[in-house]
Tab-separated table of C-alpha atoms in Angstrom:
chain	number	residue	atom	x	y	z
A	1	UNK	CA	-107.958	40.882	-38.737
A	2	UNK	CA	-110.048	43.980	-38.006
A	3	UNK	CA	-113.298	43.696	-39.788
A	4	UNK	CA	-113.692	47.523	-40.554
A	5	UNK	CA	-110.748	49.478	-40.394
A	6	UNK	CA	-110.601	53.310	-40.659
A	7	UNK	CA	-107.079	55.523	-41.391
A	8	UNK	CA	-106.237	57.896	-39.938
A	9	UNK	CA	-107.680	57.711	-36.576
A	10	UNK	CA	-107.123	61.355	-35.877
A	11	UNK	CA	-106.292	63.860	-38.679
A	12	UNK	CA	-105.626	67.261	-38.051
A	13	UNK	CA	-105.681	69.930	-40.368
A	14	UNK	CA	-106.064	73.838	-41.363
A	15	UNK	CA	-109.158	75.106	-43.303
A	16	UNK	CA	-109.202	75.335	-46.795
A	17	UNK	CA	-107.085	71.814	-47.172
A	18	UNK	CA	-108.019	68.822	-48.746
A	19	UNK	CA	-108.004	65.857	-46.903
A	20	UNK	CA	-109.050	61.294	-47.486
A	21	UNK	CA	-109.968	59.470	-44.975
A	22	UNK	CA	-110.079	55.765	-45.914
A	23	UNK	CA	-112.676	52.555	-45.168
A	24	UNK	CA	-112.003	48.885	-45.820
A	25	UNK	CA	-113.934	45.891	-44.924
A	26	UNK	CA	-112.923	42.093	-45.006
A	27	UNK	CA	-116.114	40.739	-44.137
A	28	UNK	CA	-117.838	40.454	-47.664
A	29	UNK	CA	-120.574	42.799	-47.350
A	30	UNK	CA	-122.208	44.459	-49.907
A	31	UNK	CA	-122.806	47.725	-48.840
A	32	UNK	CA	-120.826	50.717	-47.348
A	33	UNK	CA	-121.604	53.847	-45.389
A	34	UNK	CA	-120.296	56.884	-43.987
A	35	UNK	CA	-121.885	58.583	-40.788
A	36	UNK	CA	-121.173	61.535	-39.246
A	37	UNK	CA	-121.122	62.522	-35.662
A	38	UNK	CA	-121.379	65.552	-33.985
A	39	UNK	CA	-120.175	67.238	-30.747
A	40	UNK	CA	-123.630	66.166	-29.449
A	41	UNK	CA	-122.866	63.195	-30.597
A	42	UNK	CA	-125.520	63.046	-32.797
A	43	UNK	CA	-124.847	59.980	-35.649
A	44	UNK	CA	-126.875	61.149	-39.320
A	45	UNK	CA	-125.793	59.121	-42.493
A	46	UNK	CA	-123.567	60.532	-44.863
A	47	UNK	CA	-123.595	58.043	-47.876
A	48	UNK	CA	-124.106	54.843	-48.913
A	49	UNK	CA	-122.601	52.432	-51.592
A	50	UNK	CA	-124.019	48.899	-52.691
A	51	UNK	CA	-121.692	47.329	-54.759
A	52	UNK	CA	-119.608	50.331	-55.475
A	53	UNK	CA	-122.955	52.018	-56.588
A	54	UNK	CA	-124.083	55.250	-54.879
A	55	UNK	CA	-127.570	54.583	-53.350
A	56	UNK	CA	-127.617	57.204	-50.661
A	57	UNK	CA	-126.551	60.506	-50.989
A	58	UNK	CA	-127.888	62.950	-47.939
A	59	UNK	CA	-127.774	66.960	-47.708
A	60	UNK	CA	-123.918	66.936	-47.560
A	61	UNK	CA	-121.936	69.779	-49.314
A	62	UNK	CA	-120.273	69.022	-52.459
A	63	UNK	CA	-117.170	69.626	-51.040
A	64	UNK	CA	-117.704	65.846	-49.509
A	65	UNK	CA	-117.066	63.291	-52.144
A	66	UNK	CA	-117.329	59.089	-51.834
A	67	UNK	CA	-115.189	57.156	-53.887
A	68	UNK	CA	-115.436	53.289	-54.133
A	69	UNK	CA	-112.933	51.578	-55.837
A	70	UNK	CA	-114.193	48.178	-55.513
A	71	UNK	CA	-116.603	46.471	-52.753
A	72	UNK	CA	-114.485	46.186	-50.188
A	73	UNK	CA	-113.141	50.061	-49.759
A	74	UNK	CA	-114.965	53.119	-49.595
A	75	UNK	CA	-113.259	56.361	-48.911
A	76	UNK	CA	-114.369	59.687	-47.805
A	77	UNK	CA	-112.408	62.689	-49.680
A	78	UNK	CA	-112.940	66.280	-48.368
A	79	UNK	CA	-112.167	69.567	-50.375
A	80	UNK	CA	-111.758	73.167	-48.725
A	81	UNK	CA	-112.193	71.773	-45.056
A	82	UNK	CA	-114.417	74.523	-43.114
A	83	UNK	CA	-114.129	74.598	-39.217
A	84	UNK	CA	-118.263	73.303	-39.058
A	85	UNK	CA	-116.143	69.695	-40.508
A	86	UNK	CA	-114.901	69.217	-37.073
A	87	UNK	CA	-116.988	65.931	-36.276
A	88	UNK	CA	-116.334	61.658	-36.132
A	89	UNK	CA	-116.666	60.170	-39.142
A	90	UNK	CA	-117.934	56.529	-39.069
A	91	UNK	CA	-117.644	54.218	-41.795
A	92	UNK	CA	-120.110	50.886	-41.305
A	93	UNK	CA	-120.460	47.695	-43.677
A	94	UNK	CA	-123.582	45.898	-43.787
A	95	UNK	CA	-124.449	42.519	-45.300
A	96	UNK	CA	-127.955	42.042	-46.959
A	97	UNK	CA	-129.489	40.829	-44.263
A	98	UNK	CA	-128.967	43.699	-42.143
A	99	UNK	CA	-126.502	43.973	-38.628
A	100	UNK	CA	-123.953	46.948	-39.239
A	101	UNK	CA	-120.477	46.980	-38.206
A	102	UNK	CA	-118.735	49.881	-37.460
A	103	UNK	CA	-115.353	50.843	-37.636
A	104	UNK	CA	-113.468	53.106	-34.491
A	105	UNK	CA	-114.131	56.272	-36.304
A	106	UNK	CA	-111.756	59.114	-37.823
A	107	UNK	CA	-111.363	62.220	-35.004
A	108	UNK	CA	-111.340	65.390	-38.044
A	109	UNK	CA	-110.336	68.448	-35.944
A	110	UNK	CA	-110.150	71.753	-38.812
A	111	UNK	CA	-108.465	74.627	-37.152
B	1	UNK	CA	-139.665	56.865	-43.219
B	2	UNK	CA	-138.390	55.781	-40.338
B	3	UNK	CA	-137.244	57.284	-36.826
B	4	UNK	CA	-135.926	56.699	-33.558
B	5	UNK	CA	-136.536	58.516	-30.215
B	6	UNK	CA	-134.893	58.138	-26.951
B	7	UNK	CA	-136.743	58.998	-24.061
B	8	UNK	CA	-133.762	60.683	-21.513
B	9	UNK	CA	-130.471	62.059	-22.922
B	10	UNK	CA	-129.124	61.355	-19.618
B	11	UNK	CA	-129.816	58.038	-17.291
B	12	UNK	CA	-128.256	57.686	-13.616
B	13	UNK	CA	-128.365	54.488	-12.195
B	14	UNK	CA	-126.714	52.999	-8.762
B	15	UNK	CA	-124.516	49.948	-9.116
B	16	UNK	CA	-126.364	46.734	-9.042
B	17	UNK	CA	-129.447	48.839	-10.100
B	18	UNK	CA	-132.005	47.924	-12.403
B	19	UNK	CA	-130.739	49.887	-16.353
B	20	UNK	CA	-133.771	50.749	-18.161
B	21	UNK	CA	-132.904	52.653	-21.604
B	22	UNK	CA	-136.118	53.173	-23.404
B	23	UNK	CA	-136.503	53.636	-27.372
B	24	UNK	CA	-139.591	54.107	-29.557
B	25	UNK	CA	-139.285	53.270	-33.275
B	26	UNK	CA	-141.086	54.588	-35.908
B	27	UNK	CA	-141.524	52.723	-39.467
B	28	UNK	CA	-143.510	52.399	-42.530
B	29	UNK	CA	-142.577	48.864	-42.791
B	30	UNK	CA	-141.371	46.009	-40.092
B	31	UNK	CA	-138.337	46.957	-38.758
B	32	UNK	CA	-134.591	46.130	-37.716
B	33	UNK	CA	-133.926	47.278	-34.674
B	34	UNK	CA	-130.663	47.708	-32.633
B	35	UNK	CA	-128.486	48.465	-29.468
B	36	UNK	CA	-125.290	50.084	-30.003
B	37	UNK	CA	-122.816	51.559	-27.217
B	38	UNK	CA	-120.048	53.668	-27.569
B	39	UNK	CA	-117.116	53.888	-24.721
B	40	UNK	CA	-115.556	57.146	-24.727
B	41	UNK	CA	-113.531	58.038	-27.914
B	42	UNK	CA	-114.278	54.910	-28.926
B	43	UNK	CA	-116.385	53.323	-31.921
B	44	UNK	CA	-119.845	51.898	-31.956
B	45	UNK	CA	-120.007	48.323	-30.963
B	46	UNK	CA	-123.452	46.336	-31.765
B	47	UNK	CA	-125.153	44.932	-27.730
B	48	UNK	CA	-128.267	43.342	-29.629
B	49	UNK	CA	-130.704	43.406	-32.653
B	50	UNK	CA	-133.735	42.127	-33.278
B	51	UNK	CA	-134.627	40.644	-36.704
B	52	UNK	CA	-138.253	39.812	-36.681
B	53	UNK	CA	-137.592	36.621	-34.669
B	54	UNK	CA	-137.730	36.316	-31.319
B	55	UNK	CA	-139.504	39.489	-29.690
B	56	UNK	CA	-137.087	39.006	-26.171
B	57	UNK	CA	-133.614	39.946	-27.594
B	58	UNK	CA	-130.608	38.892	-25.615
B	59	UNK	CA	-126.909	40.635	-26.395
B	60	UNK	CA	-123.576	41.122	-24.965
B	61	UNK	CA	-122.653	42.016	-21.172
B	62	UNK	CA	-126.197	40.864	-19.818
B	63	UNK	CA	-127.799	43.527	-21.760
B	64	UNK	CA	-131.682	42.445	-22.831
B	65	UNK	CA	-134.641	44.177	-25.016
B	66	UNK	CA	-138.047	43.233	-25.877
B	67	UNK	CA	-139.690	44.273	-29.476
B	68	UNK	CA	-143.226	45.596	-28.650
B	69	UNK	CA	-144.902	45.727	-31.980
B	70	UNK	CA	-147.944	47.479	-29.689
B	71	UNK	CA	-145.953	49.845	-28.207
B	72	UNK	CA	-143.679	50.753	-30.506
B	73	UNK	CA	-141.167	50.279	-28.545
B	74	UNK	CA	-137.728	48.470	-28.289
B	75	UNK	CA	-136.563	48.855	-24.687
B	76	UNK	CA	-133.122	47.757	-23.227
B	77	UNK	CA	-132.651	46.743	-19.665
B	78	UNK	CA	-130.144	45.057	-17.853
B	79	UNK	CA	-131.217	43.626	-14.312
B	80	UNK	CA	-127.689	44.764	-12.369
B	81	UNK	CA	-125.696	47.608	-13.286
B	82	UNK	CA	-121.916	47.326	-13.214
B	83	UNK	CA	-119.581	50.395	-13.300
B	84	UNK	CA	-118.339	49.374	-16.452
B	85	UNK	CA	-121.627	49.737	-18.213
B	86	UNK	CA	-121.360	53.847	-18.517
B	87	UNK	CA	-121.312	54.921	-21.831
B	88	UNK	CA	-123.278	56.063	-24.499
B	89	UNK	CA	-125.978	53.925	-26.129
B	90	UNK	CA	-127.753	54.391	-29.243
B	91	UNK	CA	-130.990	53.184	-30.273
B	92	UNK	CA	-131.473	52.482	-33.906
B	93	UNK	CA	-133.804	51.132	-37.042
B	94	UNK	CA	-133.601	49.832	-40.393
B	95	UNK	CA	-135.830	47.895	-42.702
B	96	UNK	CA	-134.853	44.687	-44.704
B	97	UNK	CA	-135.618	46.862	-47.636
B	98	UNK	CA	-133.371	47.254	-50.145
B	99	UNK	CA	-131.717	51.165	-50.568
B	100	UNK	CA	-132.208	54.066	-48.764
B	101	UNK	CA	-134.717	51.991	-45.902
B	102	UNK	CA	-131.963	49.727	-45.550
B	103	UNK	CA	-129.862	52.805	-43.706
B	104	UNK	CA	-129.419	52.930	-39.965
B	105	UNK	CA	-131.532	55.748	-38.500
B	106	UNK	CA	-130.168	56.265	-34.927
B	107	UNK	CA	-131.767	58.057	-31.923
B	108	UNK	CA	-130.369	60.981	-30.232
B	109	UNK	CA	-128.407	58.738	-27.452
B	110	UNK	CA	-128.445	57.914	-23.800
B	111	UNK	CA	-125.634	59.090	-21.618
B	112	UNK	CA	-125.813	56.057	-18.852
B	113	UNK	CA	-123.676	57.399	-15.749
B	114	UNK	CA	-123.675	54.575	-13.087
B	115	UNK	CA	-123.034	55.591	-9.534
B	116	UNK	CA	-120.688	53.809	-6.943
């Protein structure tokens, strides 16, 4: 019954491969992000999706590319992994009126 | 716009110590404002957010903070430090906006160590 749940937890992988990570929510919210954080530990936004509708898009490389197939799911697909993708990638839900839930993060090591 | 600023990347506090994490919001509009922690290799779980009711803000694991529309600022305490309480903790603000304001802007993070 995990409200936010996140697969794979760790993922592994050489540069220059293509690689999902995927988000699902059960607790009827209406909007979807992705954050990323870095070895600082630094958490920035990555995007956003109300409704299945992109409404934030930060300076991420093209190579990064959201896909929501319906309200509940948003997945994170990365082309041509480059070693700088090494990070935690946090995918949130939020209802309308605001309190964010997180889920336990995907560990993306490129090597 | 909105932003977030942590005083102290790193805060060192003796068990049964006073916690004082301090955070100072910045935003065009009224905000939302929260506590997150994160255990190590773990994922963010919410201690408290305030909603533009009641300025003292009570959460999880005795954890407090009081919204001080003067001071900018959104500080969290907790009276008595246990040894469980070391982790990371993230300030953070959002609007009730709809959009882009309605993102979670974070601040840099507090290491909390808490000494035996």
């Amino acid at each position: 019954d995990t409200a936010v749940s996140q697969t794979p937890k760790y993922l592994v992988t050489q540069m220059g491969n293509d690689k999902s990570i995927k988000c699902e929510q059960n607790l009827g919210h209406d909007t979807m992000y992705w954050y990323k954080q870095d070895s600082k530990k630094f958490l920035k936004i990555m995007f956003s999706y109300n409704n299945k509708e992109l409404i934030i898009n930060e300076t991420v490389p093209n190579r990064f590319s959201p896909k929501s197939p319906d309200k509940a799911h948003l997945n994170l697909h990365i082309n041509s992994l480059e070693l700088g993708d090494s990070a935690v990638y946090f995918c949130a839900s939020s209802p309308s009126t605001g309190g964010y839930t997180f889920g336990s993060g995907t560990r993306l090591t490129v090597v | 716009a909105q932003s977030v600023t942590q005083l102290g990347s790193h805060v060192s506090v003796s068990e049964g110590a006073l916690v004082l994490l301090r955070c100072n919001y910045s935003s065009s509009v009224p905000p939302y404002l929260f506590w997150y922690v994160q255990y190590p290799n773990q994922g963010l779980q919410l201690l408290l957010k305030y909603t533009s009711a009641a300025t003292l803000v009570k959460g999880i694991n005795g954890f407090e903070a009081e919204f001080k529309k003067s001071e900018t600022s959104f500080h969290l305490t907790k009276p008595s430090a246990h040894m469980s309480d070391a982790a990371e903790y993230f300030c953070a603000v959002s609007s009730p906006s709809s959009g882009s304001a309605r993102q979670l802007t974070f601040g840099s993070g507090t290491q909390l160590t808490v000494l035996p």
